[in-house]
mmCIF file with all atom_site columns, C-alpha atoms in Angstrom:
data_model
loop_
_atom_site.group_PDB
_atom_site.id
_atom_site.type_symbol
_atom_site.label_atom_id
_atom_site.label_alt_id
_atom_site.label_comp_id
_atom_site.label_asym_id
_atom_site.label_entity_id
_atom_site.label_seq_id
_atom_site.pdbx_PDB_ins_code
_atom_site.Cartn_x
_atom_site.Cartn_y
_atom_site.Cartn_z
_atom_site.occupancy
_atom_site.B_iso_or_equiv
_atom_site.pdbx_formal_charge
_atom_site.auth_seq_id
_atom_site.auth_comp_id
_atom_site.auth_asym_id
_atom_site.auth_atom_id
_atom_site.pdbx_PDB_model_num
ATOM 1   C CA . GLN A 1 1   ? 0.000   0.000  0.000   1.00 0.00 ? 31  GLN A CA 1
ATOM 2   C CA . VAL A 1 2   ? 1.422   3.329  -1.073  1.00 0.00 ? 32  VAL A CA 1
ATOM 3   C CA . GLN A 1 3   ? 1.734   5.915  1.668   1.00 0.00 ? 33  GLN A CA 1
ATOM 4   C CA . LEU A 1 4   ? 2.911   9.511  1.560   1.00 0.00 ? 34  LEU A CA 1
ATOM 5   C CA . LYS A 1 5   ? 4.348   11.540 4.389   1.00 0.00 ? 35  LYS A CA 1
ATOM 6   C CA . GLU A 1 6   ? 5.083   15.246 4.174   1.00 0.00 ? 36  GLU A CA 1
ATOM 7   C CA . SER A 1 7   ? 7.555   17.160 6.290   1.00 0.00 ? 37  SER A CA 1
ATOM 8   C CA . GLY A 1 8   ? 9.275   20.511 6.355   1.00 0.00 ? 38  GLY A CA 1
ATOM 9   C CA . GLY A 1 9   ? 6.422   22.864 7.124   1.00 0.00 ? 39  GLY A CA 1
ATOM 10  C CA . GLY A 1 10  ? 6.799   25.750 9.531   1.00 0.00 ? 40  GLY A CA 1
ATOM 11  C CA . VAL A 1 11  ? 6.471   29.453 10.144  1.00 0.00 ? 41  VAL A CA 1
ATOM 12  C CA . VAL A 1 12  ? 8.500   31.864 8.028   1.00 0.00 ? 42  VAL A CA 1
ATOM 13  C CA . GLN A 1 13  ? 8.461   35.533 7.140   1.00 0.00 ? 43  GLN A CA 1
ATOM 14  C CA . ALA A 1 14  ? 7.545   36.989 3.774   1.00 0.00 ? 44  ALA A CA 1
ATOM 15  C CA . GLY A 1 15  ? 10.477  36.686 1.384   1.00 0.00 ? 45  GLY A CA 1
ATOM 16  C CA . ASP A 1 16  ? 11.892  33.629 3.140   1.00 0.00 ? 46  ASP A CA 1
ATOM 17  C CA . SER A 1 17  ? 12.322  30.117 1.756   1.00 0.00 ? 47  SER A CA 1
ATOM 18  C CA . LEU A 1 18  ? 11.079  26.724 2.851   1.00 0.00 ? 48  LEU A CA 1
ATOM 19  C CA . ARG A 1 19  ? 11.559  23.219 1.485   1.00 0.00 ? 49  ARG A CA 1
ATOM 20  C CA . LEU A 1 20  ? 8.873   20.578 1.815   1.00 0.00 ? 50  LEU A CA 1
ATOM 21  C CA . SER A 1 21  ? 9.573   16.883 1.467   1.00 0.00 ? 51  SER A CA 1
ATOM 22  C CA . CYS A 1 22  ? 7.259   14.005 0.624   1.00 0.00 ? 52  CYS A CA 1
ATOM 23  C CA . LYS A 1 23  ? 8.474   10.492 1.328   1.00 0.00 ? 53  LYS A CA 1
ATOM 24  C CA . VAL A 1 24  ? 6.852   7.668  -0.646  1.00 0.00 ? 54  VAL A CA 1
ATOM 25  C CA . SER A 1 25  ? 6.652   4.281  1.015   1.00 0.00 ? 55  SER A CA 1
ATOM 26  C CA . GLY A 1 26  ? 5.250   1.071  -0.422  1.00 0.00 ? 56  GLY A CA 1
ATOM 27  C CA . GLY A 1 27  ? 5.877   2.248  -3.967  1.00 0.00 ? 57  GLY A CA 1
ATOM 28  C CA . ILE A 1 28  ? 8.313   3.717  -6.455  1.00 0.00 ? 58  ILE A CA 1
ATOM 29  C CA . VAL A 1 29  ? 8.162   7.485  -6.880  1.00 0.00 ? 59  VAL A CA 1
ATOM 30  C CA . ASN A 1 30  ? 9.300   7.368  -10.501 1.00 0.00 ? 60  ASN A CA 1
ATOM 31  C CA . THR A 1 31  ? 6.172   5.448  -11.519 1.00 0.00 ? 61  THR A CA 1
ATOM 32  C CA . TYR A 1 32  ? 3.681   7.971  -10.129 1.00 0.00 ? 62  TYR A CA 1
ATOM 33  C CA . TYR A 1 33  ? 2.394   11.385 -11.016 1.00 0.00 ? 63  TYR A CA 1
ATOM 34  C CA . MET A 1 34  ? 3.419   13.315 -7.914  1.00 0.00 ? 64  MET A CA 1
ATOM 35  C CA . GLY A 1 35  ? 1.659   16.542 -7.074  1.00 0.00 ? 65  GLY A CA 1
ATOM 36  C CA . TRP A 1 36  ? 1.642   19.229 -4.431  1.00 0.00 ? 66  TRP A CA 1
ATOM 37  C CA . PHE A 1 37  ? -1.620  20.863 -3.421  1.00 0.00 ? 67  PHE A CA 1
ATOM 38  C CA . ARG A 1 38  ? -2.510  23.346 -0.704  1.00 0.00 ? 68  ARG A CA 1
ATOM 39  C CA . GLN A 1 39  ? -5.577  24.324 1.232   1.00 0.00 ? 69  GLN A CA 1
ATOM 40  C CA . ALA A 1 40  ? -6.030  27.565 3.105   1.00 0.00 ? 70  ALA A CA 1
ATOM 41  C CA . PRO A 1 41  ? -8.712  27.945 5.818   1.00 0.00 ? 71  PRO A CA 1
ATOM 42  C CA . GLY A 1 42  ? -12.152 28.270 4.284   1.00 0.00 ? 72  GLY A CA 1
ATOM 43  C CA . LYS A 1 43  ? -10.900 27.610 0.776   1.00 0.00 ? 73  LYS A CA 1
ATOM 44  C CA . GLU A 1 44  ? -10.882 24.667 -1.577  1.00 0.00 ? 74  GLU A CA 1
ATOM 45  C CA . ARG A 1 45  ? -7.815  22.563 -2.110  1.00 0.00 ? 75  ARG A CA 1
ATOM 46  C CA . GLU A 1 46  ? -5.791  24.040 -4.950  1.00 0.00 ? 76  GLU A CA 1
ATOM 47  C CA . PHE A 1 47  ? -3.102  22.788 -7.279  1.00 0.00 ? 77  PHE A CA 1
ATOM 48  C CA . VAL A 1 48  ? 0.494   23.922 -6.745  1.00 0.00 ? 78  VAL A CA 1
ATOM 49  C CA . ALA A 1 49  ? 2.744   21.758 -8.908  1.00 0.00 ? 79  ALA A CA 1
ATOM 50  C CA . ILE A 1 50  ? 3.123   18.300 -10.451 1.00 0.00 ? 80  ILE A CA 1
ATOM 51  C CA . ILE A 1 51  ? 5.964   16.208 -11.756 1.00 0.00 ? 81  ILE A CA 1
ATOM 52  C CA . SER A 1 52  ? 5.215   13.358 -14.125 1.00 0.00 ? 82  SER A CA 1
ATOM 53  C CA . PRO A 1 53  ? 6.741   9.893  -13.971 1.00 0.00 ? 83  PRO A CA 1
ATOM 54  C CA . SER A 1 54  ? 9.590   8.873  -16.261 1.00 0.00 ? 84  SER A CA 1
ATOM 55  C CA . SER A 1 55  ? 9.646   12.037 -18.410 1.00 0.00 ? 85  SER A CA 1
ATOM 56  C CA . GLY A 1 56  ? 9.701   14.268 -15.349 1.00 0.00 ? 86  GLY A CA 1
ATOM 57  C CA . SER A 1 57  ? 7.668   16.948 -17.097 1.00 0.00 ? 87  SER A CA 1
ATOM 58  C CA . ILE A 1 58  ? 6.564   19.672 -14.708 1.00 0.00 ? 88  ILE A CA 1
ATOM 59  C CA . LEU A 1 59  ? 3.537   21.927 -14.405 1.00 0.00 ? 89  LEU A CA 1
ATOM 60  C CA . TYR A 1 60  ? 3.060   24.822 -11.988 1.00 0.00 ? 90  TYR A CA 1
ATOM 61  C CA . GLU A 1 61  ? 0.107   26.835 -10.872 1.00 0.00 ? 91  GLU A CA 1
ATOM 62  C CA . ASP A 1 62  ? 0.496   30.360 -12.233 1.00 0.00 ? 92  ASP A CA 1
ATOM 63  C CA . SER A 1 63  ? 0.963   32.110 -8.886  1.00 0.00 ? 93  SER A CA 1
ATOM 64  C CA . THR A 1 64  ? 3.890   29.847 -7.972  1.00 0.00 ? 94  THR A CA 1
ATOM 65  C CA . LYS A 1 65  ? 5.818   30.013 -11.241 1.00 0.00 ? 95  LYS A CA 1
ATOM 66  C CA . GLY A 1 66  ? 9.293   31.397 -10.743 1.00 0.00 ? 96  GLY A CA 1
ATOM 67  C CA . ARG A 1 67  ? 9.052   31.031 -6.949  1.00 0.00 ? 97  ARG A CA 1
ATOM 68  C CA . PHE A 1 68  ? 8.395   27.324 -6.346  1.00 0.00 ? 98  PHE A CA 1
ATOM 69  C CA . THR A 1 69  ? 10.360  24.378 -7.689  1.00 0.00 ? 99  THR A CA 1
ATOM 70  C CA . ILE A 1 70  ? 9.205   20.767 -7.642  1.00 0.00 ? 100 ILE A CA 1
ATOM 71  C CA . SER A 1 71  ? 11.761  17.997 -7.896  1.00 0.00 ? 101 SER A CA 1
ATOM 72  C CA . LYS A 1 72  ? 12.179  14.341 -7.079  1.00 0.00 ? 102 LYS A CA 1
ATOM 73  C CA . ASP A 1 73  ? 14.899  11.982 -5.976  1.00 0.00 ? 103 ASP A CA 1
ATOM 74  C CA . ASN A 1 74  ? 14.229  8.498  -7.305  1.00 0.00 ? 104 ASN A CA 1
ATOM 75  C CA . ALA A 1 75  ? 16.879  6.935  -5.097  1.00 0.00 ? 105 ALA A CA 1
ATOM 76  C CA . GLU A 1 76  ? 15.187  8.392  -2.022  1.00 0.00 ? 106 GLU A CA 1
ATOM 77  C CA . ASP A 1 77  ? 11.636  7.845  -3.309  1.00 0.00 ? 107 ASP A CA 1
ATOM 78  C CA . SER A 1 78  ? 10.928  11.414 -2.396  1.00 0.00 ? 108 SER A CA 1
ATOM 79  C CA . VAL A 1 79  ? 9.455   14.531 -3.928  1.00 0.00 ? 109 VAL A CA 1
ATOM 80  C CA . TYR A 1 80  ? 10.331  18.046 -2.860  1.00 0.00 ? 110 TYR A CA 1
ATOM 81  C CA . LEU A 1 81  ? 8.823   21.497 -3.107  1.00 0.00 ? 111 LEU A CA 1
ATOM 82  C CA . GLN A 1 82  ? 11.315  24.336 -2.792  1.00 0.00 ? 112 GLN A CA 1
ATOM 83  C CA . MET A 1 83  ? 9.440   27.532 -2.000  1.00 0.00 ? 113 MET A CA 1
ATOM 84  C CA . ASP A 1 84  ? 11.278  30.837 -2.402  1.00 0.00 ? 114 ASP A CA 1
ATOM 85  C CA . MET A 1 85  ? 10.181  34.469 -2.124  1.00 0.00 ? 115 MET A CA 1
ATOM 86  C CA . MET A 1 86  ? 7.249   33.331 -0.046  1.00 0.00 ? 116 MET A CA 1
ATOM 87  C CA . LYS A 1 87  ? 4.191   35.485 0.428   1.00 0.00 ? 117 LYS A CA 1
ATOM 88  C CA . PRO A 1 88  ? 1.519   35.581 3.150   1.00 0.00 ? 118 PRO A CA 1
ATOM 89  C CA . GLU A 1 89  ? -0.964  34.219 0.613   1.00 0.00 ? 119 GLU A CA 1
ATOM 90  C CA . ASP A 1 90  ? 1.117   31.023 0.458   1.00 0.00 ? 120 ASP A CA 1
ATOM 91  C CA . THR A 1 91  ? -0.099  30.218 3.970   1.00 0.00 ? 121 THR A CA 1
ATOM 92  C CA . ALA A 1 92  ? -1.921  26.878 3.859   1.00 0.00 ? 122 ALA A CA 1
ATOM 93  C CA . VAL A 1 93  ? -1.729  23.206 4.648   1.00 0.00 ? 123 VAL A CA 1
ATOM 94  C CA . TYR A 1 94  ? 0.370   21.628 1.924   1.00 0.00 ? 124 TYR A CA 1
ATOM 95  C CA . PHE A 1 95  ? -0.436  18.122 0.728   1.00 0.00 ? 125 PHE A CA 1
ATOM 96  C CA . CYS A 1 96  ? 1.532   15.645 -1.307  1.00 0.00 ? 126 CYS A CA 1
ATOM 97  C CA . ALA A 1 97  ? -0.537  13.492 -3.682  1.00 0.00 ? 127 ALA A CA 1
ATOM 98  C CA . ALA A 1 98  ? 0.093   10.600 -6.046  1.00 0.00 ? 128 ALA A CA 1
ATOM 99  C CA . ARG A 1 99  ? -1.670  9.094  -9.014  1.00 0.00 ? 129 ARG A CA 1
ATOM 100 C CA . ILE A 1 100 ? -0.614  5.660  -10.090 1.00 0.00 ? 130 ILE A CA 1
ATOM 101 C CA . THR A 1 101 ? -2.245  5.360  -13.541 1.00 0.00 ? 131 THR A CA 1
ATOM 102 C CA . TYR A 1 102 ? -2.028  7.576  -16.627 1.00 0.00 ? 132 TYR A CA 1
ATOM 103 C CA . LEU A 1 103 ? -3.173  11.152 -16.145 1.00 0.00 ? 133 LEU A CA 1
ATOM 104 C CA . HIS A 1 104 ? -4.002  13.345 -19.121 1.00 0.00 ? 134 HIS A CA 1
ATOM 105 C CA . HIS A 1 105 ? -2.406  16.761 -19.132 1.00 0.00 ? 135 HIS A CA 1
ATOM 106 C CA . SER A 1 106 ? -5.762  18.505 -18.862 1.00 0.00 ? 136 SER A CA 1
ATOM 107 C CA . PHE A 1 107 ? -6.498  16.786 -15.546 1.00 0.00 ? 137 PHE A CA 1
ATOM 108 C CA . LYS A 1 108 ? -3.140  17.204 -13.818 1.00 0.00 ? 138 LYS A CA 1
ATOM 109 C CA . SER A 1 109 ? -4.336  20.088 -11.658 1.00 0.00 ? 139 SER A CA 1
ATOM 110 C CA . ASP A 1 110 ? -7.539  18.338 -10.521 1.00 0.00 ? 140 ASP A CA 1
ATOM 111 C CA . PRO A 1 111 ? -7.186  17.008 -6.960  1.00 0.00 ? 141 PRO A CA 1
ATOM 112 C CA . LEU A 1 112 ? -9.985  14.521 -7.598  1.00 0.00 ? 142 LEU A CA 1
ATOM 113 C CA . LYS A 1 113 ? -7.723  12.647 -10.007 1.00 0.00 ? 143 LYS A CA 1
ATOM 114 C CA . TYR A 1 114 ? -5.178  11.683 -7.358  1.00 0.00 ? 144 TYR A CA 1
ATOM 115 C CA . ASN A 1 115 ? -5.425  8.337  -5.571  1.00 0.00 ? 145 ASN A CA 1
ATOM 116 C CA . VAL A 1 116 ? -3.174  8.737  -2.562  1.00 0.00 ? 146 VAL A CA 1
ATOM 117 C CA . TRP A 1 117 ? -2.702  11.672 -0.188  1.00 0.00 ? 147 TRP A CA 1
ATOM 118 C CA . GLY A 1 118 ? -0.415  12.541 2.664   1.00 0.00 ? 148 GLY A CA 1
ATOM 119 C CA . GLN A 1 119 ? -1.641  14.009 5.931   1.00 0.00 ? 149 GLN A CA 1
ATOM 120 C CA . GLY A 1 120 ? -0.420  17.508 5.109   1.00 0.00 ? 150 GLY A CA 1
ATOM 121 C CA . THR A 1 121 ? 2.042   19.936 6.631   1.00 0.00 ? 151 THR A CA 1
ATOM 122 C CA . GLN A 1 122 ? 1.251   23.474 7.786   1.00 0.00 ? 152 GLN A CA 1
ATOM 123 C CA . VAL A 1 123 ? 3.044   26.397 6.189   1.00 0.00 ? 153 VAL A CA 1
ATOM 124 C CA . THR A 1 124 ? 2.546   29.864 7.647   1.00 0.00 ? 154 THR A CA 1
ATOM 125 C CA . VAL A 1 125 ? 4.028   32.997 6.100   1.00 0.00 ? 155 VAL A CA 1
ATOM 126 C CA . SER A 1 126 ? 3.905   36.143 8.201   1.00 0.00 ? 156 SER A CA 1
ATOM 127 C CA . SER A 1 127 ? 4.060   39.618 6.710   1.00 0.00 ? 157 SER A CA 1
#
């Protein structure tokens, strides 16, 4: 059974950086579509970034382009989200998600298309 566990959340100031990690157990990270999502209080869960299996193609949500970087380490079965130039509006619970079967490009940002989720890690950015 595939399980995901996030770590690395915390409290930072605007302009600071933070790196989130997602450890995959019970599976092989390079065979999954691995995504990061976030959910702020009172808001719906929203797409942040995704990295595809094998090809490693990457897609970002517009507000994170140029500030966030998703990457993976196949040897460690882990996915990372490097967050730079953080803003107060980045404050949310960040979730790692995986999809095991093929995912069309047009659905990559849809949280409903992901099979496995981590428990989330809180990120708070103060102004």
